[in-house]
Tab-separated table of C-alpha atoms in Angstrom:
chain	number	residue	atom	x	y	z
U	1	UNK	CA	-44.306	35.517	-26.261
U	2	UNK	CA	-41.621	33.590	-28.067
U	3	UNK	CA	-41.841	29.823	-28.052
U	4	UNK	CA	-39.440	29.216	-25.236
U	5	UNK	CA	-38.621	25.494	-24.883
U	6	UNK	CA	-39.220	25.530	-21.131
U	7	UNK	CA	-42.689	27.093	-21.400
U	8	UNK	CA	-43.749	24.493	-23.944
U	9	UNK	CA	-42.584	21.705	-21.658
U	10	UNK	CA	-44.428	23.263	-18.736
U	11	UNK	CA	-47.729	22.773	-20.511
U	12	UNK	CA	-47.302	19.019	-20.677
U	13	UNK	CA	-48.622	16.850	-17.870
U	14	UNK	CA	-46.172	16.655	-15.024
U	15	UNK	CA	-45.857	12.884	-15.248
U	16	UNK	CA	-44.739	12.893	-18.827
U	17	UNK	CA	-42.289	15.688	-18.172
U	18	UNK	CA	-40.719	13.688	-15.374
U	19	UNK	CA	-39.988	10.874	-17.774
U	20	UNK	CA	-38.362	13.082	-20.383
U	21	UNK	CA	-36.120	15.267	-18.315
U	22	UNK	CA	-33.049	14.063	-16.524
U	23	UNK	CA	-31.066	15.986	-13.989
U	24	UNK	CA	-27.626	16.085	-15.533
U	25	UNK	CA	-26.141	18.043	-12.649
U	26	UNK	CA	-27.341	15.523	-10.088
U	27	UNK	CA	-26.092	12.581	-12.114
U	28	UNK	CA	-22.726	14.250	-12.495
U	29	UNK	CA	-22.426	15.098	-8.802
U	30	UNK	CA	-23.598	11.613	-7.918
U	31	UNK	CA	-20.913	9.943	-9.992
U	32	UNK	CA	-17.975	11.860	-8.458
U	33	UNK	CA	-16.452	11.938	-11.918
U	34	UNK	CA	-15.721	15.693	-11.909
U	35	UNK	CA	-13.635	15.350	-8.749
U	36	UNK	CA	-11.668	12.430	-10.154
U	37	UNK	CA	-11.070	14.239	-13.433
U	38	UNK	CA	-9.959	17.338	-11.551
U	39	UNK	CA	-7.619	15.247	-9.441
U	40	UNK	CA	-6.242	13.675	-12.607
U	41	UNK	CA	-5.692	17.132	-14.061
U	42	UNK	CA	-3.934	18.433	-11.001
U	43	UNK	CA	-1.829	15.453	-10.042
U	44	UNK	CA	-0.554	14.429	-13.429
U	45	UNK	CA	1.672	16.804	-15.341
U	46	UNK	CA	1.182	17.158	-19.086
U	47	UNK	CA	-0.401	14.182	-20.904
U	48	UNK	CA	-2.882	16.483	-22.655
U	49	UNK	CA	-4.173	13.922	-25.217
U	50	UNK	CA	-4.580	11.274	-22.528
U	51	UNK	CA	-6.612	13.558	-20.292
U	52	UNK	CA	-8.806	14.594	-23.211
U	53	UNK	CA	-9.414	10.977	-24.076
U	54	UNK	CA	-10.302	10.012	-20.532
U	55	UNK	CA	-12.638	12.986	-20.298
U	56	UNK	CA	-14.352	11.808	-23.483
U	57	UNK	CA	-14.722	8.269	-22.206
U	58	UNK	CA	-16.097	9.492	-18.875
U	59	UNK	CA	-18.525	11.801	-20.680
U	60	UNK	CA	-19.742	8.951	-22.851
U	61	UNK	CA	-20.326	6.770	-19.833
U	62	UNK	CA	-22.311	9.448	-17.996
U	63	UNK	CA	-24.429	10.298	-21.029
U	64	UNK	CA	-25.025	6.595	-21.627
U	65	UNK	CA	-26.283	6.242	-18.087
U	66	UNK	CA	-28.625	9.195	-18.541
U	67	UNK	CA	-29.892	7.771	-21.825
U	68	UNK	CA	-30.623	4.534	-20.075
U	69	UNK	CA	-32.527	6.357	-17.321
U	70	UNK	CA	-34.972	7.802	-19.882
U	71	UNK	CA	-35.366	4.480	-21.644
U	72	UNK	CA	-33.162	5.103	-24.662
U	73	UNK	CA	-31.088	2.349	-26.160
U	74	UNK	CA	-27.702	2.092	-24.456
U	75	UNK	CA	-25.516	-0.868	-25.192
U	76	UNK	CA	-22.783	-1.560	-22.666
U	77	UNK	CA	-19.871	0.107	-24.379
U	78	UNK	CA	-16.709	-1.876	-24.899
U	79	UNK	CA	-14.222	-0.399	-22.483
U	80	UNK	CA	-11.096	-2.392	-23.186
U	81	UNK	CA	-8.202	-0.063	-23.834
U	82	UNK	CA	-4.670	-0.020	-25.004
U	83	UNK	CA	-2.171	2.465	-23.609
U	84	UNK	CA	0.839	2.994	-25.794
U	85	UNK	CA	3.826	5.132	-25.007
U	86	UNK	CA	7.441	5.136	-23.976
U	87	UNK	CA	8.439	3.915	-20.535
U	88	UNK	CA	7.799	6.241	-17.625
U	89	UNK	CA	5.001	8.195	-19.268
U	90	UNK	CA	2.433	7.315	-16.610
U	91	UNK	CA	0.557	4.407	-18.145
U	92	UNK	CA	0.182	2.476	-14.888
U	93	UNK	CA	-0.801	5.583	-12.939
U	94	UNK	CA	-3.483	6.467	-15.455
U	95	UNK	CA	-4.723	2.869	-15.455
U	96	UNK	CA	-5.223	3.127	-11.696
U	97	UNK	CA	-7.244	6.313	-12.188
U	98	UNK	CA	-9.211	4.670	-14.955
U	99	UNK	CA	-10.210	1.912	-12.536
U	100	UNK	CA	-11.464	4.572	-10.113
U	101	UNK	CA	-13.435	6.372	-12.794
U	102	UNK	CA	-15.043	3.189	-14.073
U	103	UNK	CA	-15.872	2.195	-10.523
U	104	UNK	CA	-17.528	5.518	-9.732
U	105	UNK	CA	-19.631	5.057	-12.847
U	106	UNK	CA	-20.557	1.501	-11.874
U	107	UNK	CA	-19.009	-0.024	-14.959
U	108	UNK	CA	-16.785	-2.181	-12.795
U	109	UNK	CA	-18.095	-3.382	-9.470
U	110	UNK	CA	-15.001	-3.211	-7.263
U	111	UNK	CA	-12.589	-0.857	-8.997
U	112	UNK	CA	-9.321	-2.581	-8.153
U	113	UNK	CA	-6.409	-2.889	-10.539
U	114	UNK	CA	-4.599	-6.164	-11.139
U	115	UNK	CA	-1.305	-5.501	-12.907
U	116	UNK	CA	0.248	-8.496	-14.662
U	117	UNK	CA	2.918	-9.299	-17.224
U	118	UNK	CA	3.518	-12.297	-19.447
U	119	UNK	CA	4.913	-14.346	-16.572
U	120	UNK	CA	1.644	-14.145	-14.647
U	121	UNK	CA	-0.446	-15.359	-17.579
U	122	UNK	CA	1.672	-17.851	-19.475
U	123	UNK	CA	2.705	-21.180	-17.983
U	124	UNK	CA	5.897	-23.098	-18.406
U	125	UNK	CA	4.631	-26.435	-19.606
U	126	UNK	CA	1.667	-27.900	-21.434
U	127	UNK	CA	-1.558	-27.478	-19.491
U	128	UNK	CA	-0.115	-24.873	-17.155
U	129	UNK	CA	-1.222	-21.774	-19.049
U	130	UNK	CA	-4.997	-22.085	-19.012
U	131	UNK	CA	-5.420	-22.416	-15.227
U	132	UNK	CA	-2.868	-19.667	-14.666
U	133	UNK	CA	-4.589	-17.236	-16.994
U	134	UNK	CA	-8.007	-18.118	-15.634
U	135	UNK	CA	-6.848	-17.549	-12.082
U	136	UNK	CA	-5.553	-14.085	-12.948
U	137	UNK	CA	-8.796	-13.302	-14.749
U	138	UNK	CA	-10.820	-14.396	-11.728
U	139	UNK	CA	-8.767	-12.117	-9.499
U	140	UNK	CA	-9.357	-9.220	-11.861
U	141	UNK	CA	-13.132	-9.738	-12.073
U	142	UNK	CA	-14.999	-6.690	-10.903
U	143	UNK	CA	-11.973	-4.531	-11.628
U	144	UNK	CA	-9.389	-3.707	-14.231
U	145	UNK	CA	-6.798	-6.114	-15.610
U	146	UNK	CA	-3.671	-4.228	-16.612
U	147	UNK	CA	-1.361	-6.211	-18.894
U	148	UNK	CA	2.008	-4.527	-19.048
U	149	UNK	CA	4.085	-5.095	-22.175
U	150	UNK	CA	1.286	-7.137	-23.675
U	151	UNK	CA	3.201	-7.835	-26.905
U	152	UNK	CA	5.345	-10.387	-25.088
U	153	UNK	CA	2.258	-12.616	-24.983
U	154	UNK	CA	2.675	-13.316	-28.659
U	155	UNK	CA	5.984	-14.733	-29.805
U	156	UNK	CA	5.734	-15.480	-33.503
U	157	UNK	CA	9.269	-16.889	-33.655
U	158	UNK	CA	8.214	-19.870	-31.527
U	159	UNK	CA	5.106	-21.556	-32.886
U	160	UNK	CA	4.747	-23.762	-29.842
U	161	UNK	CA	4.795	-20.823	-27.469
U	162	UNK	CA	2.058	-21.026	-24.828
U	163	UNK	CA	1.319	-17.312	-25.161
U	164	UNK	CA	-1.282	-18.000	-27.837
U	165	UNK	CA	-3.275	-20.084	-25.379
U	166	UNK	CA	-3.372	-17.171	-22.940
U	167	UNK	CA	-4.417	-14.852	-25.774
U	168	UNK	CA	-7.303	-17.139	-26.715
U	169	UNK	CA	-8.634	-17.235	-23.159
U	170	UNK	CA	-8.226	-13.491	-22.804
U	171	UNK	CA	-10.112	-12.815	-26.015
U	172	UNK	CA	-12.934	-15.069	-24.959
U	173	UNK	CA	-13.345	-13.335	-21.606
U	174	UNK	CA	-12.973	-9.879	-23.149
U	175	UNK	CA	-15.853	-10.695	-25.430
U	176	UNK	CA	-18.213	-12.637	-23.167
U	177	UNK	CA	-17.684	-11.018	-19.783
U	178	UNK	CA	-17.458	-7.380	-20.708
U	179	UNK	CA	-19.428	-6.350	-17.646
U	180	UNK	CA	-17.173	-8.346	-15.335
U	181	UNK	CA	-13.837	-6.824	-16.155
U	182	UNK	CA	-12.031	-4.251	-18.265
U	183	UNK	CA	-8.715	-5.113	-19.869
U	184	UNK	CA	-6.070	-2.459	-20.402
U	185	UNK	CA	-2.982	-3.389	-22.395
U	186	UNK	CA	0.113	-1.288	-22.276
U	187	UNK	CA	3.444	-1.127	-24.037
U	188	UNK	CA	5.671	0.617	-26.526
U	189	UNK	CA	3.840	2.087	-29.474
U	190	UNK	CA	5.594	0.307	-32.355
U	191	UNK	CA	5.641	-3.120	-30.735
U	192	UNK	CA	1.990	-2.845	-29.719
U	193	UNK	CA	1.116	-1.968	-33.318
U	194	UNK	CA	2.850	-5.118	-34.555
U	195	UNK	CA	1.138	-7.108	-31.814
U	196	UNK	CA	-2.302	-5.852	-32.835
U	197	UNK	CA	-1.555	-6.479	-36.496
U	198	UNK	CA	-0.699	-10.106	-35.859
U	199	UNK	CA	-3.676	-10.538	-33.479
U	200	UNK	CA	-6.589	-8.833	-35.216
U	201	UNK	CA	-8.902	-10.239	-32.551
U	202	UNK	CA	-7.441	-7.857	-30.046
U	203	UNK	CA	-7.523	-4.672	-32.052
U	204	UNK	CA	-11.186	-5.187	-32.918
U	205	UNK	CA	-12.091	-5.812	-29.289
U	206	UNK	CA	-10.198	-2.831	-27.952
U	207	UNK	CA	-12.253	0.270	-28.436
U	208	UNK	CA	-9.902	2.879	-27.072
U	209	UNK	CA	-6.333	3.297	-28.197
U	210	UNK	CA	-4.739	5.962	-26.043
U	211	UNK	CA	-1.293	7.278	-26.868
U	212	UNK	CA	0.956	8.667	-24.149
U	213	UNK	CA	3.294	11.372	-25.434
U	214	UNK	CA	6.792	11.901	-24.087
U	215	UNK	CA	7.195	14.652	-21.521
U	216	UNK	CA	8.792	17.943	-22.479
U	217	UNK	CA	11.723	19.248	-20.443
U	218	UNK	CA	9.491	21.753	-18.639
U	219	UNK	CA	7.058	18.993	-17.695
U	220	UNK	CA	9.918	16.853	-16.378
U	221	UNK	CA	11.105	19.806	-14.245
U	222	UNK	CA	7.583	20.161	-12.913
U	223	UNK	CA	7.410	16.430	-12.178
U	224	UNK	CA	10.729	16.482	-10.315
U	225	UNK	CA	9.531	19.466	-8.277
U	226	UNK	CA	6.464	17.481	-7.229
U	227	UNK	CA	8.484	14.382	-6.407
U	228	UNK	CA	10.814	16.422	-4.194
U	229	UNK	CA	7.961	18.212	-2.517
U	230	UNK	CA	6.282	14.914	-1.711
U	231	UNK	CA	9.478	13.681	-0.005
U	232	UNK	CA	10.294	16.968	1.795
U	233	UNK	CA	13.347	17.848	-0.252
U	234	UNK	CA	14.132	21.058	-2.085
U	235	UNK	CA	16.662	22.124	-4.684
U	236	UNK	CA	19.015	25.029	-4.189
U	237	UNK	CA	18.957	27.620	-6.990
U	238	UNK	CA	22.152	26.215	-8.475
U	239	UNK	CA	20.794	22.676	-8.225
U	240	UNK	CA	17.627	23.764	-10.023
U	241	UNK	CA	19.728	24.980	-12.912
U	242	UNK	CA	21.845	21.807	-12.825
U	243	UNK	CA	18.710	19.667	-12.966
U	244	UNK	CA	17.552	21.549	-16.047
U	245	UNK	CA	20.845	20.773	-17.755
U	246	UNK	CA	20.729	17.192	-16.481
U	247	UNK	CA	17.316	16.611	-18.047
U	248	UNK	CA	18.463	17.962	-21.418
U	249	UNK	CA	21.538	15.733	-21.394
U	250	UNK	CA	19.723	12.668	-20.118
U	251	UNK	CA	17.025	12.947	-22.772
U	252	UNK	CA	19.641	12.662	-25.475
U	253	UNK	CA	21.047	9.470	-23.986
U	254	UNK	CA	19.706	5.983	-24.718
U	255	UNK	CA	17.263	4.213	-22.381
U	256	UNK	CA	15.638	7.422	-21.282
U	257	UNK	CA	12.512	6.472	-19.322
U	258	UNK	CA	10.864	9.848	-18.817
U	259	UNK	CA	9.553	10.343	-15.287
U	260	UNK	CA	11.139	7.106	-14.102
U	261	UNK	CA	14.630	8.289	-15.112
U	262	UNK	CA	14.013	11.527	-13.284
U	263	UNK	CA	12.930	9.699	-10.173
U	264	UNK	CA	16.063	7.558	-10.289
U	265	UNK	CA	18.242	10.639	-10.786
U	266	UNK	CA	16.675	12.274	-7.758
U	267	UNK	CA	17.123	9.108	-5.704
U	268	UNK	CA	20.823	9.089	-6.562
U	269	UNK	CA	21.079	12.786	-5.739
U	270	UNK	CA	19.606	12.008	-2.334
U	271	UNK	CA	22.264	9.353	-1.825
U	272	UNK	CA	24.992	11.841	-2.682
U	273	UNK	CA	23.453	14.488	-0.469
U	274	UNK	CA	23.385	12.047	2.422
U	275	UNK	CA	26.981	11.094	1.742
U	276	UNK	CA	28.044	14.745	1.546
U	277	UNK	CA	26.449	15.507	4.899
U	278	UNK	CA	27.940	12.327	6.320
U	279	UNK	CA	31.449	13.402	5.265
U	280	UNK	CA	31.179	16.811	6.878
U	281	UNK	CA	31.758	14.918	10.115
U	282	UNK	CA	30.613	16.071	13.511
U	283	UNK	CA	28.816	19.355	13.865
U	284	UNK	CA	25.381	20.832	13.821
U	285	UNK	CA	23.115	20.364	10.821
U	286	UNK	CA	20.132	22.587	10.225
U	287	UNK	CA	16.800	21.332	8.985
U	288	UNK	CA	17.505	23.420	5.916
U	289	UNK	CA	20.674	21.449	5.208
U	290	UNK	CA	18.862	18.155	5.643
U	291	UNK	CA	16.280	19.236	3.107
U	292	UNK	CA	18.430	20.846	0.470
U	293	UNK	CA	19.957	19.106	-2.495
U	294	UNK	CA	22.915	21.125	-3.795
U	295	UNK	CA	24.137	21.416	-7.365
U	296	UNK	CA	27.174	19.214	-6.614
U	297	UNK	CA	24.861	16.324	-5.704
U	298	UNK	CA	23.455	16.421	-9.200
U	299	UNK	CA	26.614	17.360	-11.058
U	300	UNK	CA	28.376	14.239	-9.803
U	301	UNK	CA	26.146	12.208	-12.161
U	302	UNK	CA	27.822	10.329	-14.990
U	303	UNK	CA	25.493	12.082	-17.399
U	304	UNK	CA	27.687	15.173	-17.176
U	305	UNK	CA	30.607	13.114	-18.390
U	306	UNK	CA	33.871	12.273	-16.605
U	307	UNK	CA	34.962	15.077	-14.333
U	308	UNK	CA	31.817	16.986	-15.284
K	1	UNK	CA	-34.882	-37.338	1.959
K	2	UNK	CA	-33.753	-33.748	1.714
K	3	UNK	CA	-30.208	-33.374	2.956
K	4	UNK	CA	-29.852	-30.683	5.567
K	5	UNK	CA	-26.187	-29.815	5.975
K	6	UNK	CA	-24.554	-26.445	6.366
K	7	UNK	CA	-26.026	-22.981	6.508
K	8	UNK	CA	-29.455	-22.257	4.955
K	9	UNK	CA	-30.176	-25.947	4.484
K	10	UNK	CA	-33.695	-25.694	5.941
K	11	UNK	CA	-34.554	-22.880	3.530
K	12	UNK	CA	-35.716	-23.346	-0.043
K	13	UNK	CA	-32.874	-23.669	-2.562
K	14	UNK	CA	-30.912	-20.438	-2.908
K	15	UNK	CA	-31.290	-18.646	-6.216
K	16	UNK	CA	-28.230	-17.633	-8.215
K	17	UNK	CA	-28.607	-14.051	-7.022
K	18	UNK	CA	-28.781	-15.203	-3.409
K	19	UNK	CA	-25.707	-17.394	-3.774
K	20	UNK	CA	-23.897	-14.485	-5.341
K	21	UNK	CA	-24.898	-12.193	-2.487
K	22	UNK	CA	-23.624	-14.713	0.066
K	23	UNK	CA	-20.325	-15.051	-1.766
K	24	UNK	CA	-20.032	-11.262	-1.942
K	25	UNK	CA	-20.569	-11.141	1.791
K	26	UNK	CA	-17.851	-13.742	2.396
K	27	UNK	CA	-15.413	-11.835	0.183
K	28	UNK	CA	-16.241	-8.586	1.929
K	29	UNK	CA	-15.287	-10.257	5.221
K	30	UNK	CA	-11.959	-11.291	3.737
K	31	UNK	CA	-12.735	-15.005	3.783
K	32	UNK	CA	-11.290	-17.360	1.187
K	33	UNK	CA	-14.001	-19.142	-0.752
K	34	UNK	CA	-13.641	-22.699	-1.983
K	35	UNK	CA	-15.868	-25.210	-3.717
K	36	UNK	CA	-16.190	-28.870	-2.760
K	37	UNK	CA	-18.268	-31.772	-4.082
K	38	UNK	CA	-19.034	-35.318	-3.043
K	39	UNK	CA	-21.204	-38.288	-3.829
K	40	UNK	CA	-21.018	-39.396	-0.197
K	41	UNK	CA	-22.797	-36.774	1.891
K	42	UNK	CA	-22.841	-38.875	5.077
K	43	UNK	CA	-22.833	-36.500	8.055
K	44	UNK	CA	-19.625	-38.132	9.308
K	45	UNK	CA	-17.864	-37.618	5.992
K	46	UNK	CA	-15.984	-34.383	6.530
K	47	UNK	CA	-13.694	-34.899	3.584
K	48	UNK	CA	-15.368	-33.726	0.412
K	49	UNK	CA	-13.400	-33.460	-2.813
K	50	UNK	CA	-12.024	-30.019	-3.619
K	51	UNK	CA	-13.038	-28.548	-6.930
K	52	UNK	CA	-9.856	-26.777	-7.974
K	53	UNK	CA	-7.822	-24.758	-5.538
K	54	UNK	CA	-9.392	-22.502	-2.942
K	55	UNK	CA	-10.018	-19.150	-4.620
K	56	UNK	CA	-7.717	-16.789	-2.773
K	57	UNK	CA	-7.349	-13.059	-3.427
K	58	UNK	CA	-10.608	-12.605	-5.291
K	59	UNK	CA	-12.403	-9.286	-5.036
K	60	UNK	CA	-15.593	-10.060	-6.893
K	61	UNK	CA	-18.049	-12.943	-6.853
K	62	UNK	CA	-18.045	-13.279	-10.646
K	63	UNK	CA	-15.014	-15.583	-10.629
K	64	UNK	CA	-16.556	-17.852	-7.997
K	65	UNK	CA	-19.933	-17.984	-9.714
K	66	UNK	CA	-18.098	-19.082	-12.833
K	67	UNK	CA	-16.418	-21.900	-10.889
K	68	UNK	CA	-19.723	-22.976	-9.327
K	69	UNK	CA	-21.292	-23.186	-12.771
K	70	UNK	CA	-18.335	-25.178	-14.060
K	71	UNK	CA	-18.484	-27.548	-11.076
K	72	UNK	CA	-22.215	-28.137	-11.564
K	73	UNK	CA	-21.641	-28.903	-15.230
K	74	UNK	CA	-18.870	-31.380	-14.381
K	75	UNK	CA	-20.631	-33.088	-11.459
K	76	UNK	CA	-24.382	-32.620	-11.962
K	77	UNK	CA	-25.079	-35.727	-9.869
K	78	UNK	CA	-23.063	-34.637	-6.843
K	79	UNK	CA	-23.650	-32.560	-3.780
K	80	UNK	CA	-21.712	-29.302	-4.141
K	81	UNK	CA	-21.018	-26.857	-1.356
K	82	UNK	CA	-19.411	-23.464	-1.125
K	83	UNK	CA	-17.121	-22.854	1.845
K	84	UNK	CA	-15.737	-19.621	3.222
K	85	UNK	CA	-12.630	-19.919	5.359
K	86	UNK	CA	-11.600	-17.232	7.828
K	87	UNK	CA	-7.830	-17.176	8.308
K	88	UNK	CA	-7.908	-14.569	11.082
K	89	UNK	CA	-5.822	-15.695	14.023
K	90	UNK	CA	-8.095	-17.162	16.647
K	91	UNK	CA	-10.720	-18.200	14.111
K	92	UNK	CA	-8.786	-20.157	11.507
K	93	UNK	CA	-11.947	-22.022	10.675
K	94	UNK	CA	-14.766	-22.363	8.214
K	95	UNK	CA	-17.173	-19.504	8.844
K	96	UNK	CA	-19.774	-20.289	6.222
K	97	UNK	CA	-20.646	-23.376	4.244
K	98	UNK	CA	-23.744	-24.006	2.206
K	99	UNK	CA	-25.004	-26.404	-0.438
K	100	UNK	CA	-25.418	-25.113	-3.979
K	101	UNK	CA	-26.227	-28.334	-5.794
K	102	UNK	CA	-28.041	-31.615	-5.079
K	103	UNK	CA	-28.332	-34.689	-7.258
K	104	UNK	CA	-31.743	-35.298	-8.883
K	105	UNK	CA	-32.163	-38.322	-6.625
K	106	UNK	CA	-31.247	-37.441	-3.052
K	107	UNK	CA	-29.502	-39.838	-0.682
K	108	UNK	CA	-31.456	-41.848	1.898
K	109	UNK	CA	-30.166	-42.555	5.389
K	110	UNK	CA	-31.493	-44.961	7.969
K	111	UNK	CA	-30.898	-44.922	11.689
K	112	UNK	CA	-29.786	-48.334	12.897
K	113	UNK	CA	-30.175	-49.420	16.515
K	114	UNK	CA	-27.931	-52.097	17.847
K	115	UNK	CA	-28.469	-53.630	21.268
K	116	UNK	CA	-25.244	-54.171	23.170
K	117	UNK	CA	-24.444	-55.103	26.756
K	118	UNK	CA	-27.994	-55.962	27.749
K	119	UNK	CA	-30.434	-53.121	27.045
K	120	UNK	CA	-27.879	-50.456	26.006
K	121	UNK	CA	-28.273	-49.045	22.510
K	122	UNK	CA	-25.710	-48.037	19.926
K	123	UNK	CA	-26.908	-45.830	17.046
K	124	UNK	CA	-25.472	-45.755	13.544
K	125	UNK	CA	-26.518	-43.658	10.575
K	126	UNK	CA	-26.249	-45.777	7.491
K	127	UNK	CA	-26.769	-44.856	3.888
K	128	UNK	CA	-29.617	-46.743	2.260
K	129	UNK	CA	-29.206	-48.335	-0.191
K	130	UNK	CA	-25.462	-48.704	0.293
K	131	UNK	CA	-23.237	-46.679	-2.001
K	132	UNK	CA	-22.178	-48.524	-5.133
K	133	UNK	CA	-18.963	-47.456	-6.731
């Protein structure tokens, strides 16, 4: 008989075996992580690198828990993260999911997300900043603190700026109360890089730098389809084609905010659709008409140029 | 004399874990927790000093535990209590209040009887020795 690993284990006393073997399947099912990851996969379009990264982090956390259960060394991993990417690439949405994942793994106790910007952390006069920052931190305890556009905290051009005070308090809490809260910082890639360069304390305390790529045109089409489906609208065939052209044109224009721009475009199309139906005057409208966005609703956008 | 005011005051001192569990319970009920301290724990003194603002919108006890620790460090010689206020319409009252800190030397109170109008008695609780500021 070949030396099969299971048969060799079977010869050991049952007690010892119990201590060395962990039920990975049970731990996985217990944590609900697979469901959350699946949901993440299905509900968010694209974002391949982000999903891979989150999967890795979740895997590390589960394995760490298992290691702990058999008495192996497992330091509480640093979970502070930075999300960098252009506007509208889903940073806030992913942060919300991250809070859920960390909660289901017991790394944060409550799993809520507190989203703040500079205004919520930095005060307006001397002595105002520290209590303000501390209050926000207390609210975020047991959950995730999401700092949007974190680079605004640090304003090198004004040496008396109170942002530095907020940064100091943040750093202290990030270091000393790692099991109480997880900090996620988000913002544009280049400005975050400068921010981390001028505040080395942050970059060394943030273990995970996750980059959010821009969406491709196909992904934006997919996203718009989901947005419309969620609000009970549909595009006519011609409108579908018009939307494709719209996305191409809009991407080339300045201030393109990925999914957010698409959502705004669809909102405006809904306005025009409503107005179009309104102008048809009295008469019967079918459910179909109420649901359908026609090509003209989209083509009226300024993106197609005057008279386009 | 051991001061018995508020919830749990006839029990042994609560441990940190027990205080935390109570605060968690209050938060789970949606009550706003606040911390107060005083050096005048007379039963008729309802106005204790607030330590900071009431802690609204907290989800986890960690922030409150931090404040309790800070309050104890600032006023080690004071009585400190944790309150939980229920803002639900109809209640709008303190639902839970318990001591988390006592001075090393507890206050003494004496009951004073005063005879008035013949044999009638009037009772007063007086701090002994009187508070010196």
